Structures are given as structure tokens and as C-alpha cells.
mmCIF file of C-alpha atoms in Angstrom:
data_model
loop_
_atom_site.group_PDB
_atom_site.id
_atom_site.type_symbol
_atom_site.label_atom_id
_atom_site.label_comp_id
_atom_site.label_asym_id
_atom_site.label_seq_id
_atom_site.Cartn_x
_atom_site.Cartn_y
_atom_site.Cartn_z
ATOM 1 C CA MET A 1 66.063 192.708 70.010
ATOM 2 C CA ALA A 2 66.775 192.593 66.397
ATOM 3 C CA VAL A 3 67.383 189.309 64.321
ATOM 4 C CA SER A 4 69.992 189.599 61.859
ATOM 5 C CA THR A 5 69.140 190.598 58.203
ATOM 6 C CA ARG A 6 70.819 187.363 57.012
ATOM 7 C CA ARG A 7 68.851 185.065 59.589
ATOM 8 C CA MET A 8 65.667 186.917 58.421
ATOM 9 C CA ALA A 9 66.564 186.539 54.692
ATOM 10 C CA ARG A 10 67.111 182.778 55.139
ATOM 11 C CA ALA A 11 63.596 182.401 56.964
ATOM 12 C CA SER A 12 61.819 184.326 54.164
ATOM 13 C CA GLY A 13 63.776 182.658 51.096
ATOM 14 C CA GLY A 14 64.986 186.012 50.186
ATOM 15 C CA SER A 15 68.286 187.926 50.042
ATOM 16 C CA ALA A 16 69.682 189.983 52.778
ATOM 17 C CA GLN A 17 69.312 193.027 50.572
ATOM 18 C CA SER A 18 65.520 192.417 50.542
ATOM 19 C CA ILE A 19 65.114 192.952 54.099
ATOM 20 C CA SER A 20 64.394 196.649 54.781
ATOM 21 C CA SER A 21 66.066 198.599 57.513
ATOM 22 C CA GLU A 22 63.112 199.251 59.343
ATOM 23 C CA GLU A 23 62.266 195.552 59.594
ATOM 24 C CA HIS A 24 65.703 194.960 61.169
ATOM 25 C CA ARG A 25 65.647 197.731 63.721
ATOM 26 C CA MET A 26 66.263 196.805 67.300
ATOM 27 C CA ASP A 27 63.330 197.513 69.848
ATOM 28 C CA LEU A 28 64.399 200.986 70.738
ATOM 29 C CA ALA A 29 61.974 201.284 73.714
ATOM 30 C CA THR A 30 63.566 198.198 75.362
ATOM 31 C CA VAL A 31 67.037 199.223 74.577
ATOM 32 C CA ASP A 32 66.581 202.818 75.808
ATOM 33 C CA GLU A 33 64.887 201.533 78.941
ATOM 34 C CA LEU A 34 68.032 199.170 79.580
ATOM 35 C CA LEU A 35 70.306 202.366 79.019
ATOM 36 C CA THR A 36 68.336 204.858 81.016
ATOM 37 C CA THR A 37 67.384 202.558 84.004
ATOM 38 C CA THR A 38 70.670 200.637 84.736
ATOM 39 C CA ARG A 39 71.230 202.448 88.005
ATOM 40 C CA SER A 40 73.892 202.029 90.768
ATOM 41 C CA VAL A 41 72.035 199.668 93.029
ATOM 42 C CA ARG A 42 73.354 199.610 96.754
ATOM 43 C CA ARG A 43 70.097 199.292 99.030
ATOM 44 C CA ARG A 44 68.026 197.259 96.839
ATOM 45 C CA LEU A 45 70.359 194.071 96.556
ATOM 46 C CA ASP A 46 68.793 191.125 97.652
ATOM 47 C CA LEU A 47 71.216 189.591 100.128
ATOM 48 C CA ASP A 48 69.372 186.394 100.630
ATOM 49 C CA ARG A 49 68.672 185.092 97.107
ATOM 50 C CA PRO A 50 71.549 182.950 95.694
ATOM 51 C CA VAL A 51 73.153 183.943 92.368
ATOM 52 C CA GLY A 52 73.983 180.929 90.186
ATOM 53 C CA ARG A 53 77.361 180.537 88.466
ATOM 54 C CA GLU A 54 75.872 180.496 84.966
ATOM 55 C CA VAL A 55 74.073 183.766 84.927
ATOM 56 C CA ILE A 56 77.405 185.377 85.982
ATOM 57 C CA LEU A 57 79.022 183.621 83.083
ATOM 58 C CA GLU A 58 76.376 184.569 80.781
ATOM 59 C CA CYS A 59 76.787 188.296 81.754
ATOM 60 C CA ILE A 60 80.683 187.923 81.373
ATOM 61 C CA ARG A 61 80.304 186.284 77.936
ATOM 62 C CA LEU A 62 78.307 189.341 76.754
ATOM 63 C CA ALA A 63 80.774 191.589 78.418
ATOM 64 C CA MET A 64 83.561 190.021 76.393
ATOM 65 C CA GLN A 65 81.818 191.306 73.225
ATOM 66 C CA ALA A 66 82.994 194.946 74.134
ATOM 67 C CA PRO A 67 86.086 196.176 72.085
ATOM 68 C CA THR A 68 89.606 196.216 73.632
ATOM 69 C CA ALA A 69 92.696 198.301 72.575
ATOM 70 C CA SER A 70 94.537 196.774 69.527
ATOM 71 C CA ASN A 71 92.165 193.786 70.141
ATOM 72 C CA ALA A 72 94.368 192.679 72.984
ATOM 73 C CA GLN A 73 91.332 190.966 74.806
ATOM 74 C CA ASP A 74 93.180 191.454 78.021
ATOM 75 C CA TRP A 75 89.995 191.543 80.485
ATOM 76 C CA ARG A 76 90.015 188.996 83.264
ATOM 77 C CA TRP A 77 87.214 188.443 85.758
ATOM 78 C CA LEU A 78 87.520 187.208 89.176
ATOM 79 C CA VAL A 79 84.319 186.114 90.588
ATOM 80 C CA ILE A 80 84.337 185.743 94.554
ATOM 81 C CA THR A 81 81.675 183.745 96.155
ATOM 82 C CA ASP A 82 83.539 182.463 99.217
ATOM 83 C CA ALA A 83 81.951 184.022 102.352
ATOM 84 C CA ASP A 84 85.097 184.589 104.356
ATOM 85 C CA LYS A 85 86.843 186.311 101.186
ATOM 86 C CA ARG A 86 83.738 188.572 100.701
ATOM 87 C CA ALA A 87 83.820 189.453 104.408
ATOM 88 C CA ALA A 88 87.408 190.365 104.201
ATOM 89 C CA ILE A 89 87.120 192.528 101.091
ATOM 90 C CA ALA A 90 84.083 194.228 102.774
ATOM 91 C CA GLU A 91 86.310 195.058 105.769
ATOM 92 C CA ILE A 92 88.837 196.572 103.491
ATOM 93 C CA TYR A 93 86.236 198.492 101.796
ATOM 94 C CA ARG A 94 84.642 199.803 104.986
ATOM 95 C CA SER A 95 88.122 200.796 106.430
ATOM 96 C CA VAL A 96 88.943 202.820 103.190
ATOM 97 C CA GLY A 97 85.319 204.564 102.664
ATOM 98 C CA ALA A 98 83.152 204.685 105.858
ATOM 99 C CA ASP A 99 84.383 207.842 107.431
ATOM 100 C CA TYR A 100 84.833 209.743 104.165
ATOM 101 C CA LEU A 101 81.376 208.658 103.090
ATOM 102 C CA ALA A 102 79.590 209.456 106.370
ATOM 103 C CA HIS A 103 81.185 213.024 106.006
ATOM 104 C CA ALA A 104 80.214 213.515 102.308
ATOM 105 C CA ALA A 105 76.823 212.475 103.136
ATOM 106 C CA LYS A 106 76.385 214.924 105.700
ATOM 107 C CA GLU A 107 78.066 217.803 103.785
ATOM 108 C CA ALA A 108 76.376 217.164 100.445
ATOM 109 C CA SER A 109 74.632 220.235 99.191
ATOM 110 C CA ASP A 110 71.725 218.760 97.172
ATOM 111 C CA PRO A 111 69.408 215.856 97.889
ATOM 112 C CA GLN A 112 70.269 213.753 94.842
ATOM 113 C CA THR A 113 73.954 213.562 95.942
ATOM 114 C CA ARG A 114 73.149 213.267 99.591
ATOM 115 C CA ARG A 115 71.384 210.240 98.744
ATOM 116 C CA VAL A 116 74.071 208.673 96.730
ATOM 117 C CA TYR A 117 76.543 209.099 99.538
ATOM 118 C CA ALA A 118 74.025 207.791 102.250
ATOM 119 C CA GLY A 119 73.536 204.540 99.881
ATOM 120 C CA ALA A 120 77.334 204.233 99.322
ATOM 121 C CA LEU A 121 77.680 204.479 103.137
ATOM 122 C CA ALA A 122 75.130 201.914 103.703
ATOM 123 C CA LEU A 123 76.914 199.607 101.320
ATOM 124 C CA THR A 124 79.978 199.580 103.440
ATOM 125 C CA GLU A 125 77.899 197.738 106.106
ATOM 126 C CA THR A 126 76.291 195.228 103.601
ATOM 127 C CA LEU A 127 78.854 194.459 101.308
ATOM 128 C CA GLY A 128 80.277 191.441 102.887
ATOM 129 C CA LYS A 129 76.713 189.854 102.737
ATOM 130 C CA VAL A 130 76.240 190.628 98.969
ATOM 131 C CA PRO A 131 76.259 187.039 97.445
ATOM 132 C CA VAL A 132 78.819 187.541 94.609
ATOM 133 C CA HIS A 133 81.675 190.045 94.268
ATOM 134 C CA VAL A 134 83.183 190.414 90.752
ATOM 135 C CA ILE A 135 86.533 192.192 89.985
ATOM 136 C CA PRO A 136 87.220 192.985 86.412
ATOM 137 C CA CYS A 137 90.971 193.229 85.679
ATOM 138 C CA LEU A 138 93.500 194.025 82.968
ATOM 139 C CA ASP A 139 96.124 191.366 82.322
ATOM 140 C CA SER A 140 98.781 194.119 82.618
ATOM 141 C CA ARG A 141 100.062 196.946 84.760
ATOM 142 C CA ILE A 142 99.682 200.712 83.608
ATOM 143 C CA ASP A 143 101.874 202.450 86.760
ATOM 144 C CA ASN A 144 103.468 205.438 85.355
ATOM 145 C CA ALA A 145 101.933 205.049 81.959
ATOM 146 C CA THR A 146 101.504 207.926 79.446
ATOM 147 C CA LEU A 147 98.056 209.335 79.123
ATOM 148 C CA LEU A 148 97.748 207.547 75.650
ATOM 149 C CA THR A 149 98.713 204.168 77.141
ATOM 150 C CA ALA A 150 96.592 204.510 80.343
ATOM 151 C CA ALA A 151 93.707 205.777 78.035
ATOM 152 C CA SER A 152 94.037 202.655 75.843
ATOM 153 C CA ALA A 153 94.123 200.339 78.906
ATOM 154 C CA TRP A 154 91.314 201.731 80.481
ATOM 155 C CA ALA A 155 89.336 201.672 77.336
ATOM 156 C CA SER A 156 89.806 197.944 77.225
ATOM 157 C CA ILE A 157 87.961 197.144 80.462
ATOM 158 C CA ILE A 158 85.514 200.170 81.096
ATOM 159 C CA PRO A 159 83.351 199.202 78.099
ATOM 160 C CA ALA A 160 83.278 195.446 79.116
ATOM 161 C CA GLY A 161 82.575 196.332 82.656
ATOM 162 C CA TRP A 162 79.610 198.419 81.498
ATOM 163 C CA SER A 163 78.353 195.770 79.327
ATOM 164 C CA PHE A 164 78.535 193.291 82.362
ATOM 165 C CA LEU A 165 76.203 195.728 84.284
ATOM 166 C CA LEU A 166 73.846 196.184 81.389
ATOM 167 C CA ALA A 167 73.640 192.295 81.201
ATOM 168 C CA LEU A 168 72.903 191.885 84.965
ATOM 169 C CA ARG A 169 70.252 194.458 84.666
ATOM 170 C CA SER A 170 68.566 192.699 81.708
ATOM 171 C CA ARG A 171 68.449 189.557 83.917
ATOM 172 C CA GLY A 172 66.960 191.130 87.121
ATOM 173 C CA LEU A 173 70.246 191.525 88.827
ATOM 174 C CA GLY A 174 71.991 194.753 89.875
ATOM 175 C CA SER A 175 75.296 196.018 91.105
ATOM 176 C CA VAL A 176 77.190 199.433 91.449
ATOM 177 C CA TRP A 177 80.597 200.350 89.951
ATOM 178 C CA THR A 178 82.835 200.716 92.962
ATOM 179 C CA THR A 179 86.607 201.605 93.235
ATOM 180 C CA MET A 180 87.032 202.224 96.950
ATOM 181 C CA HIS A 181 89.080 199.105 97.664
ATOM 182 C CA LEU A 182 91.781 200.112 95.232
ATOM 183 C CA ALA A 183 92.962 202.290 97.768
ATOM 184 C CA ARG A 184 94.437 198.950 99.242
ATOM 185 C CA GLU A 185 94.620 197.026 96.179
ATOM 186 C CA ARG A 186 97.704 195.101 96.971
ATOM 187 C CA GLU A 187 95.953 193.764 100.215
ATOM 188 C CA VAL A 188 92.934 192.625 98.144
ATOM 189 C CA ALA A 189 95.536 191.015 95.469
ATOM 190 C CA GLU A 190 97.236 189.200 98.255
ATOM 191 C CA LEU A 191 93.896 187.894 99.595
ATOM 192 C CA LEU A 192 92.997 186.618 96.233
ATOM 193 C CA GLY A 193 96.048 185.394 94.746
ATOM 194 C CA ILE A 194 95.951 188.172 92.034
ATOM 195 C CA PRO A 195 99.513 188.535 90.471
ATOM 196 C CA ASP A 196 101.609 191.686 90.538
ATOM 197 C CA THR A 197 101.228 191.817 86.614
ATOM 198 C CA VAL A 198 97.312 192.283 86.837
ATOM 199 C CA THR A 199 95.437 195.722 87.548
ATOM 200 C CA GLN A 200 92.042 195.523 89.348
ATOM 201 C CA ALA A 201 89.629 197.997 87.917
ATOM 202 C CA ALA A 202 86.702 197.956 89.980
ATOM 203 C CA LEU A 203 84.575 195.764 92.395
ATOM 204 C CA PHE A 204 81.136 194.892 91.475
ATOM 205 C CA PRO A 205 78.729 193.551 94.337
ATOM 206 C CA VAL A 206 76.211 191.572 92.402
ATOM 207 C CA ALA A 207 72.882 190.318 93.575
ATOM 208 C CA TYR A 208 69.139 190.131 92.387
ATOM 209 C CA THR A 209 67.523 193.235 92.964
ATOM 210 C CA ILE A 210 64.506 193.847 95.199
ATOM 211 C CA GLY A 211 62.020 194.877 92.382
ATOM 212 C CA THR A 212 62.989 195.886 89.095
ATOM 213 C CA ASP A 213 61.182 199.301 88.722
ATOM 214 C CA PHE A 214 64.253 201.589 88.384
ATOM 215 C CA ARG A 215 63.860 205.058 86.770
ATOM 216 C CA PRO A 216 66.209 207.286 84.823
ATOM 217 C CA ALA A 217 68.180 209.629 87.136
ATOM 218 C CA ALA A 218 67.931 213.402 86.895
ATOM 219 C CA ARG A 219 70.378 214.776 84.447
ATOM 220 C CA PRO A 220 70.910 218.225 82.880
ATOM 221 C CA PRO A 221 69.765 218.667 79.180
ATOM 222 C CA ALA A 222 72.339 217.271 76.816
ATOM 223 C CA GLU A 223 72.541 220.664 75.050
ATOM 224 C CA THR A 224 74.160 222.303 78.143
ATOM 225 C CA VAL A 225 77.045 219.877 78.331
ATOM 226 C CA THR A 226 77.596 219.654 74.584
ATOM 227 C CA PHE A 227 79.824 221.611 72.473
ATOM 228 C CA TRP A 228 80.063 221.710 68.835
ATOM 229 C CA ASP A 229 83.447 222.317 66.811
ATOM 230 C CA SER A 230 84.966 224.440 69.715
ATOM 231 C CA TRP A 231 85.055 224.268 73.356
ATOM 232 C CA GLY A 232 82.212 226.417 74.867
ATOM 233 C CA ASP A 233 80.217 226.536 71.545
ATOM 234 C CA GLY A 234 76.586 225.439 71.858
#
């Protein structure tokens, strides 16, 4: 990754202005690989390899650099390693999603979507065995909020959550952004002692990945989903 121009200038005895923009560019190939191969990992989570506390904290430290609305810095992170609690969360998750995902996998019209639903269904059976669960939260509630207020709140946790997943990927770990348990949010809150004033945003099952050879997903050309100046204008 890039070294700051100030640090490079100190090392060379020159000023920051003397460092060309080309010299301080990031390694775009590495950055682009990270952005295009951070996949939703469900089947390739190593259920047997322990995940240390420090690597989770490293990823959270990086995630906390993400912006928050009004600089609220109101993200909170609940990390669950207790086996019984993980099993209880997994049972709630399975009860909410197993039937729906089985039906969706059967009815999906294209192979890629079918694989996604099948992988999600498989996760309902293995979730309790994933060594770490991470629940990103907001230290506030947005029930019945206006669109502006809700959008601002989600904009405070979603960038941090994605940064966390990117940080995992760069360290050989993987996860998937899941929300199924939120259908029974209060039960999970009671299980984990989460106050009524806190909003759970997602559930990340975290483990080292089995292999790191993830590839970009099939997506339509950007030109087909991008409009300029007016809706529908390409």
C-alpha cells in the first residue's frame, strides 16, 4: 500500500511537494483485487481453525476508520466466541431462514442465484460451528425514523461493516453479511445482553477461509446500470 508523502519526504530529506503523485499512488492491482474478490463466504469457512482475539481487534480498528454521520462514532461491535451462545444464535437463524432458503434455492431461475441460496441454506447448518460471530451495532434506535434519519444511521454502520469484511479478506479470513437473525432481534438481544437502546445491523460469521483463491463475480457492465444527469439516460 502507499506510504504517505510526508513520510516519504522525511526519508528522502525533501519536502512533501517534491514527491510526485505517481510515486505515492497505491498499488492499484492489490487494491482492486481486494475490492473485487471479497466474496460472501459461506461454504469455505474453516470451522476447525481458531481465530485469535487480536486479529478481530485489528479488523475492528480498521473498520473504525470509516466515516459516521455527524461524526457520531456510534458503531459498537459485539464479538461472540462462547460456543453455547453461538449455537443459540445459529438455532434462531435456522428457524428464521431454513425453509425460506430451501424454497428459494429450488425456485431460483439462474445458476448463480441458485448457488447463492444453496450456500445460504448450507450456512444454516454450520453457523453454530463458525468460531466467531460478530454483530455490528449502532448505539441508537431508528424505529419509525424518517428516511433521512434512517439513511444517516445506516450510513454510519454499513461502511464500517464493509471495511471490517475487507480487513478480514486481507488477512486470510472470510465472512458473509447476514441479516436473517434480525427477524428475531429481541431474542438475540436478550441472549447477549444487548440494551433496548442499541440496533443490531448484521451478523458476520468469521473464520479463516479454506483457500484464498476467490474470483470476481459475474456482474453486468457498469454502463447498463449507470445513468447520467437524468434517470434512464446512459
